[in-house]
PDB file of C-alpha atoms in Angstrom:
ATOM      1  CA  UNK A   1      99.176  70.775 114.703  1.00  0.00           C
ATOM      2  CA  UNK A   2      96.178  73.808 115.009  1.00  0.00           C
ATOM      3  CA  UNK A   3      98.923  76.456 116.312  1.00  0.00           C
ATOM      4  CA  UNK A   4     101.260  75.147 113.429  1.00  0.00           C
ATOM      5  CA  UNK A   5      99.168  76.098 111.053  1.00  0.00           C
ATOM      6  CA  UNK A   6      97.858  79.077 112.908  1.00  0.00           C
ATOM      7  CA  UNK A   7     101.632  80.294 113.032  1.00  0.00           C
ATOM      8  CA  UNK A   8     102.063  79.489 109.295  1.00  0.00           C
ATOM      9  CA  UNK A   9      99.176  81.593 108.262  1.00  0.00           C
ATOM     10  CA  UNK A  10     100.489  84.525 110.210  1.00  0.00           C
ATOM     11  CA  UNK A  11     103.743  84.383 108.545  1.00  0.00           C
ATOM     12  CA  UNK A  12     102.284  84.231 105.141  1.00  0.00           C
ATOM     13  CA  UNK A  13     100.189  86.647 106.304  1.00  0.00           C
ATOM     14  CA  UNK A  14     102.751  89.380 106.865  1.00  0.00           C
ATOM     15  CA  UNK A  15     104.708  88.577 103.836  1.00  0.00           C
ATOM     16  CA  UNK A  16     101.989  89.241 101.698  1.00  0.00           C
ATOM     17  CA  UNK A  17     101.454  92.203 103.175  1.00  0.00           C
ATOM     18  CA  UNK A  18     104.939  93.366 102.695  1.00  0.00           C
ATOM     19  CA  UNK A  19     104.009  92.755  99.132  1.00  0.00           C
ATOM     20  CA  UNK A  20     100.720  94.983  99.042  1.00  0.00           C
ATOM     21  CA  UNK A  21     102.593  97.824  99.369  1.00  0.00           C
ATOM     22  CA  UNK A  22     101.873 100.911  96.705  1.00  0.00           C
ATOM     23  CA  UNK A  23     105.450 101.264  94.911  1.00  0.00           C
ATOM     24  CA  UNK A  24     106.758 104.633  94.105  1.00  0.00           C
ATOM     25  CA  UNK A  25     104.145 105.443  91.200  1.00  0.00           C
ATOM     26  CA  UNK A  26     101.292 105.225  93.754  1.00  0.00           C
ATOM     27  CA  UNK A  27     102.765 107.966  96.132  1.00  0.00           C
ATOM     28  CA  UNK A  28     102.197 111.607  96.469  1.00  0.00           C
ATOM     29  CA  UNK A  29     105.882 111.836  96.011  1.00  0.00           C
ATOM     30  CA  UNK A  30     106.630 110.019  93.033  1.00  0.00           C
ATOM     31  CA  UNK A  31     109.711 108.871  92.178  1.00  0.00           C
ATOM     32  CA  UNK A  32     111.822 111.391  94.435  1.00  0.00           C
ATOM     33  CA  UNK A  33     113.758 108.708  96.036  1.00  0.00           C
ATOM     34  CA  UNK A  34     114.694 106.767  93.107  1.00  0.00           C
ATOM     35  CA  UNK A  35     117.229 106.928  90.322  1.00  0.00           C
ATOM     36  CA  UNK A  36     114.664 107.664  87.777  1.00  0.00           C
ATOM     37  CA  UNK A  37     113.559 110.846  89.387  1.00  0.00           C
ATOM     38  CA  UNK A  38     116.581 112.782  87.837  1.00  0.00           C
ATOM     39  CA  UNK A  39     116.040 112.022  84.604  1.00  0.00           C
ATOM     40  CA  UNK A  40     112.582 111.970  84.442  1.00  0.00           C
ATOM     41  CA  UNK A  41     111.664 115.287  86.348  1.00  0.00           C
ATOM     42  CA  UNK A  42     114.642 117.093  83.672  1.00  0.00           C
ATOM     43  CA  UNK A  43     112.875 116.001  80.717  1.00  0.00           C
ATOM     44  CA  UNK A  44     109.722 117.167  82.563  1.00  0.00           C
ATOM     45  CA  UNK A  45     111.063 120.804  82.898  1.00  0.00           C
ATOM     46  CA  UNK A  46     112.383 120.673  79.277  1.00  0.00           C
ATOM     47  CA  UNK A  47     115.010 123.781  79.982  1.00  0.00           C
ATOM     48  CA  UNK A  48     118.005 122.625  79.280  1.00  0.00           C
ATOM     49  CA  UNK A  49     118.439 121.783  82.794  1.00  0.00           C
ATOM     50  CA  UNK A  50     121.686 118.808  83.129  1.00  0.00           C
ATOM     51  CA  UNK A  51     121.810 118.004  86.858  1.00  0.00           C
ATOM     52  CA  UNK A  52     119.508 117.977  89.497  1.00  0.00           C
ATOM     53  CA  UNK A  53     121.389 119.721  92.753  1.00  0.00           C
ATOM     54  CA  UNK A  54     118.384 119.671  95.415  1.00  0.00           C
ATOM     55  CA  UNK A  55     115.527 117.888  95.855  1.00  0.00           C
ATOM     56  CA  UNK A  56     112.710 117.476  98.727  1.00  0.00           C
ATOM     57  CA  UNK A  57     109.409 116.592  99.422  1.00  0.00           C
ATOM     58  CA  UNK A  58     107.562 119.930 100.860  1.00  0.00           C
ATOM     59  CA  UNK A  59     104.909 122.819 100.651  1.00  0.00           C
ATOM     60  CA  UNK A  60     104.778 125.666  98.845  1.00  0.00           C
ATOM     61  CA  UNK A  61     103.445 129.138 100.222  1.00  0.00           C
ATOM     62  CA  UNK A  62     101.809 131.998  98.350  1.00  0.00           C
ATOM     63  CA  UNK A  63     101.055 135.148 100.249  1.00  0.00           C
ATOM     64  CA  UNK A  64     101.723 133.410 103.413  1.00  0.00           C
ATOM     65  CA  UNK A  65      98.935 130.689 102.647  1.00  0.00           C
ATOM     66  CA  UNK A  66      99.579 127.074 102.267  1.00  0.00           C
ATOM     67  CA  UNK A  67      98.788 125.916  98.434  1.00  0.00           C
ATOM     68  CA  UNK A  68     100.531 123.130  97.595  1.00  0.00           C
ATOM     69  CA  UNK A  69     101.929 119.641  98.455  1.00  0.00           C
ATOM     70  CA  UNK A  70     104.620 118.515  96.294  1.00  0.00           C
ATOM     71  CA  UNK A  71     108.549 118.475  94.915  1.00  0.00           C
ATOM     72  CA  UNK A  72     110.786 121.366  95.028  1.00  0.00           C
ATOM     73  CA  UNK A  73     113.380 120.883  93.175  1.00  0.00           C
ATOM     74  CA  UNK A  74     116.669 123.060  91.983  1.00  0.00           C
ATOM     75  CA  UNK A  75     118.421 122.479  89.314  1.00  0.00           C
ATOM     76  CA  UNK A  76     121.189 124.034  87.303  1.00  0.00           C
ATOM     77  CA  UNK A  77     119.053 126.246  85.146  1.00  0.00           C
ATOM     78  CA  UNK A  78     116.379 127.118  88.487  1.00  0.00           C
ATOM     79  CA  UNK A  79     113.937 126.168  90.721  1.00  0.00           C
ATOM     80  CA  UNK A  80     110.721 124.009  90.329  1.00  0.00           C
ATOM     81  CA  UNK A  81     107.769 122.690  92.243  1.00  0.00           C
ATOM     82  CA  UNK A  82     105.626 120.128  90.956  1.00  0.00           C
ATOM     83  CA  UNK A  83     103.577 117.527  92.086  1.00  0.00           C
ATOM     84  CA  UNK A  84     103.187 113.879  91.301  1.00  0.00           C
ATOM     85  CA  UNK A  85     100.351 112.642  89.592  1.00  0.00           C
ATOM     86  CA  UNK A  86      99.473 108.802  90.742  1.00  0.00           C
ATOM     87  CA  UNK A  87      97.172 108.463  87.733  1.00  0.00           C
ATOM     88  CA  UNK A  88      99.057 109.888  84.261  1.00  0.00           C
ATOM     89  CA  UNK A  89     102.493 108.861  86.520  1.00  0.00           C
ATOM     90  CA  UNK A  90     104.196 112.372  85.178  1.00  0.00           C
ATOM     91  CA  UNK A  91     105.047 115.595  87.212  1.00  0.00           C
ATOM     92  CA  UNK A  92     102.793 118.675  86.986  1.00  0.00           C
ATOM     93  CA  UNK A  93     105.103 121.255  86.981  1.00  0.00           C
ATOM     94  CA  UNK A  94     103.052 124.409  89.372  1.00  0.00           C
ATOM     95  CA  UNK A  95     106.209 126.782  89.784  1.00  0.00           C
ATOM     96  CA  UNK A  96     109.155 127.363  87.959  1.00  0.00           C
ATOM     97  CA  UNK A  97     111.735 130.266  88.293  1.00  0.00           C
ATOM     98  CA  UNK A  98     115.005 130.543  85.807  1.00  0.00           C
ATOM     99  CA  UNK A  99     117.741 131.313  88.170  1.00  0.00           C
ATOM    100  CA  UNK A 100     118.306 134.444  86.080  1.00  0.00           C
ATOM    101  CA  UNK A 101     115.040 135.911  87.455  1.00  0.00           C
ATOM    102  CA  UNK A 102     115.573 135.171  91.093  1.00  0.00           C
ATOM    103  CA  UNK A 103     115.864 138.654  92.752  1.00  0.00           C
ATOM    104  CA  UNK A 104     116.284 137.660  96.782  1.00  0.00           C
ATOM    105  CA  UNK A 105     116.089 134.755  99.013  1.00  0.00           C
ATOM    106  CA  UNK A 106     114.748 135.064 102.517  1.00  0.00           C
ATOM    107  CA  UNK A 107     113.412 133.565 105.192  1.00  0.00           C
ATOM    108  CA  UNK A 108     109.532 133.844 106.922  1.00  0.00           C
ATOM    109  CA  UNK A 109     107.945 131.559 109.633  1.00  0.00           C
ATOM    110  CA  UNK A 110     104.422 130.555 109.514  1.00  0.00           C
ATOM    111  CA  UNK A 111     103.574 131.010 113.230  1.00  0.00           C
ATOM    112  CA  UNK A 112     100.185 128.868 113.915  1.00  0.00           C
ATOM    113  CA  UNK A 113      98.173 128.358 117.277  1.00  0.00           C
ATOM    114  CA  UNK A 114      97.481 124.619 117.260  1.00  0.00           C
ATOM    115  CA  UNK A 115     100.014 123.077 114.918  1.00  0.00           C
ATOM    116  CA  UNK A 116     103.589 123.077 114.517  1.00  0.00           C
ATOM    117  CA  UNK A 117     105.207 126.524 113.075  1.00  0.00           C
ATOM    118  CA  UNK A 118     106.601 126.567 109.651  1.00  0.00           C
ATOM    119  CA  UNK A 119     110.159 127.995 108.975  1.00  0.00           C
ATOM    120  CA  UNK A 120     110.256 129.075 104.815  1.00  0.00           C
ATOM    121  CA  UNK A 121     112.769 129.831 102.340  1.00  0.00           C
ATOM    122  CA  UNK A 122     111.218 132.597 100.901  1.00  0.00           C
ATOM    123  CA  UNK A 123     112.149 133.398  97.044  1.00  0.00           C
ATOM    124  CA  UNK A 124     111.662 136.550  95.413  1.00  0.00           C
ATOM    125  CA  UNK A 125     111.685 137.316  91.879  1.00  0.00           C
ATOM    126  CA  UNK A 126     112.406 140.170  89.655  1.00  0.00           C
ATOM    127  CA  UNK A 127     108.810 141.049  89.523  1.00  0.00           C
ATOM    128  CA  UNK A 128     108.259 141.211  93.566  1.00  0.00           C
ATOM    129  CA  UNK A 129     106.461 137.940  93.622  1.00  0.00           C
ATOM    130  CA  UNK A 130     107.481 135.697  96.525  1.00  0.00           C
ATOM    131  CA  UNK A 131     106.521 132.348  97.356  1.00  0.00           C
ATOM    132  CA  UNK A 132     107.703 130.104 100.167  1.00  0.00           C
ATOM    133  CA  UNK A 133     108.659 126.204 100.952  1.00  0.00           C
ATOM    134  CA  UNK A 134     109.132 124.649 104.245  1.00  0.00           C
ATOM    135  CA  UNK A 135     111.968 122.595 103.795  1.00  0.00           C
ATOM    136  CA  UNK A 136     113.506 120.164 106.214  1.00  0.00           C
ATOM    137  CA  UNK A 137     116.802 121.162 104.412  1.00  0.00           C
ATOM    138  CA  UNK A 138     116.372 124.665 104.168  1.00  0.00           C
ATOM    139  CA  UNK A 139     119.911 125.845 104.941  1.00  0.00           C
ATOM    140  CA  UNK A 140     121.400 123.457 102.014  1.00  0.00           C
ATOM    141  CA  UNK A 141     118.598 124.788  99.714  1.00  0.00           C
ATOM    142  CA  UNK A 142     119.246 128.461 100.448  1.00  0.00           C
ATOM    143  CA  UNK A 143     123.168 127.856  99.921  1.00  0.00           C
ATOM    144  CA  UNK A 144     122.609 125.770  96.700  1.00  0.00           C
ATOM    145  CA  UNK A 145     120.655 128.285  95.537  1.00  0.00           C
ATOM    146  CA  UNK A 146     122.675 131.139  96.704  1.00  0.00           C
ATOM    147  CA  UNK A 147     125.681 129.641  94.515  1.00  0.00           C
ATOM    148  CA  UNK A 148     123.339 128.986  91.763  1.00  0.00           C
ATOM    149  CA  UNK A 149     122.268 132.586  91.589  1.00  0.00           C
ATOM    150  CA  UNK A 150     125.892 133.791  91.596  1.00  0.00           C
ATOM    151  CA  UNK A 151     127.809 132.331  89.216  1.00  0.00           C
TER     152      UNK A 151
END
């Protein structure tokens, strides 16, 4: 009867804490893997933007120097990094480049002596400033926008 109830507690036990989870809102990544990311992060950017065409959870580099956690995002009108905020549940938009004012993509690697080397997708713009993110998806990113910058 004692390890029945022992067992029974332990089950309850680890379905509530399937429950105690922090949902999407609660995340540093927001809603990037839901459906409401697309519409919500466009009508954060307010551009005109229609379609989101790449999204990922990343860094962002300035002058070879890590600055930011967040989303980088292109869409059809650019490119965007923002970050979640788990308080006012809206994305703080940090960078944002029209595609029209893209100048050159690239690549850089941030070589490090006790932790794991970055590989960036550099982007330049028409002014010489360059910033970089180290994407998982970096070739997809530089060929969206490649074709983005292009057409």
């Amino acid at each position: 009867m004692k390890s029945k109830k022992i067992l029974l507690f332990a089950v309850v036990l680890i379905l509530m804490s399937g429950c105690a989870r922090p949902g999407p809102m609660q995340t540093p990544n927001g809603l990037l893997q839901t459906k409401q990311f697309e519409p919500i992060f466009l009508s954060t950017v307010k551009d005109g933007s229609e379609k989101v065409l790449f999204k990922e959870y990343t860094t962002m580099y300035e002058n070879r120097e890590l600055k930011y956690w967040g989303t980088f995002t292109i869409t059809d009108q650019g490119v965007y990094f923002a970050t979640w905020n788990t308080i006012s549940f809206e994305y703080n938009v940090l960078f944002k480049l029209n595609k029209n004012e893209i100048s050159t993509l690239g690549e850089d690697k941030i070589t490090r002596d006790m932790w794991i080397d970055s590989e960036l997708l550099t982007i330049k713009d028409k002014n010489n400033h360059e910033v970089g993110f180290a994407l998982n998806g970096k070739r997809a990113a530089y060929t969206t926008l490649n074709r983005l910058i292009n057409n």
